[in-house]
XYZ file of N, CA and C in Angstrom:
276
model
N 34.234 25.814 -19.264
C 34.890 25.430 -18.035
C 34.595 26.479 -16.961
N 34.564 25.891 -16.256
C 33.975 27.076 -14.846
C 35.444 27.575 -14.401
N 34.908 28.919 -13.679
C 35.984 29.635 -13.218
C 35.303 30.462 -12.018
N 36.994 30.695 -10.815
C 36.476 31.444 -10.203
C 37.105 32.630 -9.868
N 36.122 33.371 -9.249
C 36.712 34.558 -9.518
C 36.878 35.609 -8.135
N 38.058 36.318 -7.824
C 38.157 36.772 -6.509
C 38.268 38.378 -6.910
N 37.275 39.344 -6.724
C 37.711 40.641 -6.769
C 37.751 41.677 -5.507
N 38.782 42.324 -5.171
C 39.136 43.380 -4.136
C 38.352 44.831 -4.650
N 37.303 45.391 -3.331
C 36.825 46.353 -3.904
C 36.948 47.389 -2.450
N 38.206 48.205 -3.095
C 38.855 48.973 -1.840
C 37.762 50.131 -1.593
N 36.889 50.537 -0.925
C 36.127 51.927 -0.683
C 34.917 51.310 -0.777
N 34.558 50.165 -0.964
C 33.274 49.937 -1.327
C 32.473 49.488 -0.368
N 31.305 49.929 -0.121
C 30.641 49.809 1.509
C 29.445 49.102 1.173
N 29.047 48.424 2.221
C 28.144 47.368 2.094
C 26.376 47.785 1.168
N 26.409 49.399 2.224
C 25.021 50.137 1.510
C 25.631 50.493 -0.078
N 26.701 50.409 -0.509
C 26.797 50.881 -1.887
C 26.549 49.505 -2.846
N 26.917 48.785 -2.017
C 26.889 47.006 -2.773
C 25.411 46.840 -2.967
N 24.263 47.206 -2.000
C 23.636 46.885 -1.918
C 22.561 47.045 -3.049
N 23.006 48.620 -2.967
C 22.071 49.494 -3.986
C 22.326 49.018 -5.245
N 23.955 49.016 -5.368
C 24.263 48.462 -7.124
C 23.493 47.206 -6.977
N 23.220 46.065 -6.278
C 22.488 44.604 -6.526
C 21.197 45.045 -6.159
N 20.404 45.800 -5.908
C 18.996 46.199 -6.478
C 19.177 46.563 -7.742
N 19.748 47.936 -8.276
C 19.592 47.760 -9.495
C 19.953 46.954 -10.351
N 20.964 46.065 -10.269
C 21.096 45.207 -11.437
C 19.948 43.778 -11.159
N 19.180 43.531 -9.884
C 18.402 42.616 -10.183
C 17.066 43.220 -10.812
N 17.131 44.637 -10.588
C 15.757 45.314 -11.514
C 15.977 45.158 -13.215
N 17.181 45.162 -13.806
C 17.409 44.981 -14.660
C 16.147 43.894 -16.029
N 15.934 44.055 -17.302
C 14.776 43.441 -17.563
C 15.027 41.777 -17.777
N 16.660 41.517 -17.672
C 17.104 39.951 -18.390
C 17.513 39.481 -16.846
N 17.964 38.735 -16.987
C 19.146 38.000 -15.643
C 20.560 38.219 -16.173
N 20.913 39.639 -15.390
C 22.373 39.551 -15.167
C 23.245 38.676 -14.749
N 22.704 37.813 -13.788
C 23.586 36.788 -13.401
C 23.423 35.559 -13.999
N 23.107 35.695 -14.910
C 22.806 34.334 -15.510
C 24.569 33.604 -15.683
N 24.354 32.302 -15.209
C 25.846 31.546 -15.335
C 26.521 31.503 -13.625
N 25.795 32.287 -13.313
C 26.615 32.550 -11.760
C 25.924 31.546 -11.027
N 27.152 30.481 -10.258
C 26.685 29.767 -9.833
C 26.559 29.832 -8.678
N 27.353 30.642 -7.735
C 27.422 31.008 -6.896
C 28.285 32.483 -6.282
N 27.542 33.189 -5.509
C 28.236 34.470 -5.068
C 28.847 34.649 -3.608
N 29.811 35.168 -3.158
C 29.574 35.307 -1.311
C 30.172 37.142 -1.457
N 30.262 38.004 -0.812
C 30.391 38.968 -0.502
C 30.961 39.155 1.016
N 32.106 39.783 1.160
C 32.775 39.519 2.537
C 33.180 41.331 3.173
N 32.660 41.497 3.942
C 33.189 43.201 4.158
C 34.516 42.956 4.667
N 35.641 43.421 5.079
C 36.917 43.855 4.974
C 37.011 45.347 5.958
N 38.099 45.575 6.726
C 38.278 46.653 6.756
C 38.423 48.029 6.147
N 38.807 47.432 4.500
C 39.399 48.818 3.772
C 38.055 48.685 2.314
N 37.285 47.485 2.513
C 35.780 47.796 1.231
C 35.126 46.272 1.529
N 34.916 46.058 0.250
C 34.215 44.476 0.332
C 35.173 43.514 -0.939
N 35.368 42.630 -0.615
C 36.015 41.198 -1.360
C 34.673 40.396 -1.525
N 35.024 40.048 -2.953
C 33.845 39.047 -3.974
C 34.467 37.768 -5.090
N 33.496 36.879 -4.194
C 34.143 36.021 -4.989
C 32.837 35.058 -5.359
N 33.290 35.092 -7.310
C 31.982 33.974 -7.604
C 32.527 33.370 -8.471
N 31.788 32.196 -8.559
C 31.904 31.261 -9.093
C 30.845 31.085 -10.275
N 31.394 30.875 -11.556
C 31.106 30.998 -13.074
C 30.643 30.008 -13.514
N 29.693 29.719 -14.672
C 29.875 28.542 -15.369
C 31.304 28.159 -16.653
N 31.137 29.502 -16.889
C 32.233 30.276 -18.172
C 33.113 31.173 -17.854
N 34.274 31.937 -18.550
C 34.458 33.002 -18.488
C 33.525 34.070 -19.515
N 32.865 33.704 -20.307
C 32.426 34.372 -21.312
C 30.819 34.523 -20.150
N 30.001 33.576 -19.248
C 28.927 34.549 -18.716
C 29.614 35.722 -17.799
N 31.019 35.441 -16.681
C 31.339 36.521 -16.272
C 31.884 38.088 -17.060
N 32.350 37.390 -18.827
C 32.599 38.772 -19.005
C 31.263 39.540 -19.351
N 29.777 38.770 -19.908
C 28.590 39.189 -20.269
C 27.942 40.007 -19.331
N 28.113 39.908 -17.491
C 27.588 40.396 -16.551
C 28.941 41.437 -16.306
N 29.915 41.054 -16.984
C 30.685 42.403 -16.299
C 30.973 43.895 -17.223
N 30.119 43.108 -18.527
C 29.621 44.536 -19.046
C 28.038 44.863 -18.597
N 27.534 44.146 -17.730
C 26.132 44.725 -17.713
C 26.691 45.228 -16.115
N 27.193 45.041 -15.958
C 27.287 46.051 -14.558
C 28.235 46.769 -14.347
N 29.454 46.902 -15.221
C 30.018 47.767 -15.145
C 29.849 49.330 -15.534
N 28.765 49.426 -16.147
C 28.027 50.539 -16.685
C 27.532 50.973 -15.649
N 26.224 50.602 -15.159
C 25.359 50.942 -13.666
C 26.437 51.140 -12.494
N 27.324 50.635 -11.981
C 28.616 51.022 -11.541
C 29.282 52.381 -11.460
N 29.493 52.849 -12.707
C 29.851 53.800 -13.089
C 28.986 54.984 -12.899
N 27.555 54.752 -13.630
C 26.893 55.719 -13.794
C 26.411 56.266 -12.032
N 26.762 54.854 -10.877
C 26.560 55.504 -9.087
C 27.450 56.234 -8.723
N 28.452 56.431 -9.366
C 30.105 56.485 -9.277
C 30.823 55.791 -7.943
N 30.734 54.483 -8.530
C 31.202 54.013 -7.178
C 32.829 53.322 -7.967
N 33.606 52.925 -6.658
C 35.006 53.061 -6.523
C 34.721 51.768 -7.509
N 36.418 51.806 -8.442
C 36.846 51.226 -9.372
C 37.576 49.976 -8.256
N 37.572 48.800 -8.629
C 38.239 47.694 -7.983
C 39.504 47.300 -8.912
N 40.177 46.879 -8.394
C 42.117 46.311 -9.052
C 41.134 45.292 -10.459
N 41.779 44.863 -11.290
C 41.814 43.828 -11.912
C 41.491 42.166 -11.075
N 40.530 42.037 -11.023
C 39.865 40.462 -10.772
C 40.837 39.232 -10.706
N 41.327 38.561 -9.644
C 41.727 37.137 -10.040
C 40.704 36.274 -10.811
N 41.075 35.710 -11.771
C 40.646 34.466 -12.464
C 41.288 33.205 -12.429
N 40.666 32.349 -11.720
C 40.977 30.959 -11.649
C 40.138 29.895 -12.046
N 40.834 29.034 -13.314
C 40.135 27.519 -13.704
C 39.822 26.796 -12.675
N 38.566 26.636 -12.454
C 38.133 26.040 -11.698
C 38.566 24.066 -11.879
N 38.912 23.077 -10.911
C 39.464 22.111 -11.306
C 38.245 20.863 -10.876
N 37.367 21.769 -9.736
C 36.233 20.536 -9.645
C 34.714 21.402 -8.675
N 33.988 21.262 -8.538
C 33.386 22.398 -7.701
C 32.088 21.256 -7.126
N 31.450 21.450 -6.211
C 29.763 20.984 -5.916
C 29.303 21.795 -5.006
N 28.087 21.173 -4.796
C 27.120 21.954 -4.084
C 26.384 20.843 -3.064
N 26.513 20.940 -1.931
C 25.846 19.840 -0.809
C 23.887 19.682 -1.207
């Protein structure tokens, strides 16, 4: 079942977003595999992300492959993720 997902990322600046999504598209597999869709929104106080899943199990698969590379930039830790069952979704 698809899900979506809203995360708050307080300190986090657009050049830091950027760099972490070079490296994880250098990565040798597809991290995003399952992601059906992404948007990225800057904010006054970081950036808000919200994507949309096929599963919860591909978002938890990409959120151990990037939570590592994350870490190792030391970039700011975000709150705990909303997760929401998705009830119908398309694409024009």
């Amino acid at each position: 079942m698809a899900i979506l997902v809203r995360a708050e990322m307080p300190g986090l600046t657009t050049d830091q977003y950027d760099a972490l999504n070079s490296k994880l598209q250098a990565l040798p597999d597809n991290p995003f595999q399952g992601c059906l869709s992404h948007v990225c929104v800057a904010t006054d106080s970081g950036l808000v992300i919200h994507d949309l899943w096929e599963s919860e199990q591909d978002m938890q698969r990409f959120m151990g492959r990037v939570m590592p590379v994350a870490e190792e930039m030391g970039l700011p830790q975000g709150s705990q993720p909303e997760v929401h069952q998705v009830h119908n979704y398309w694409t024009p």
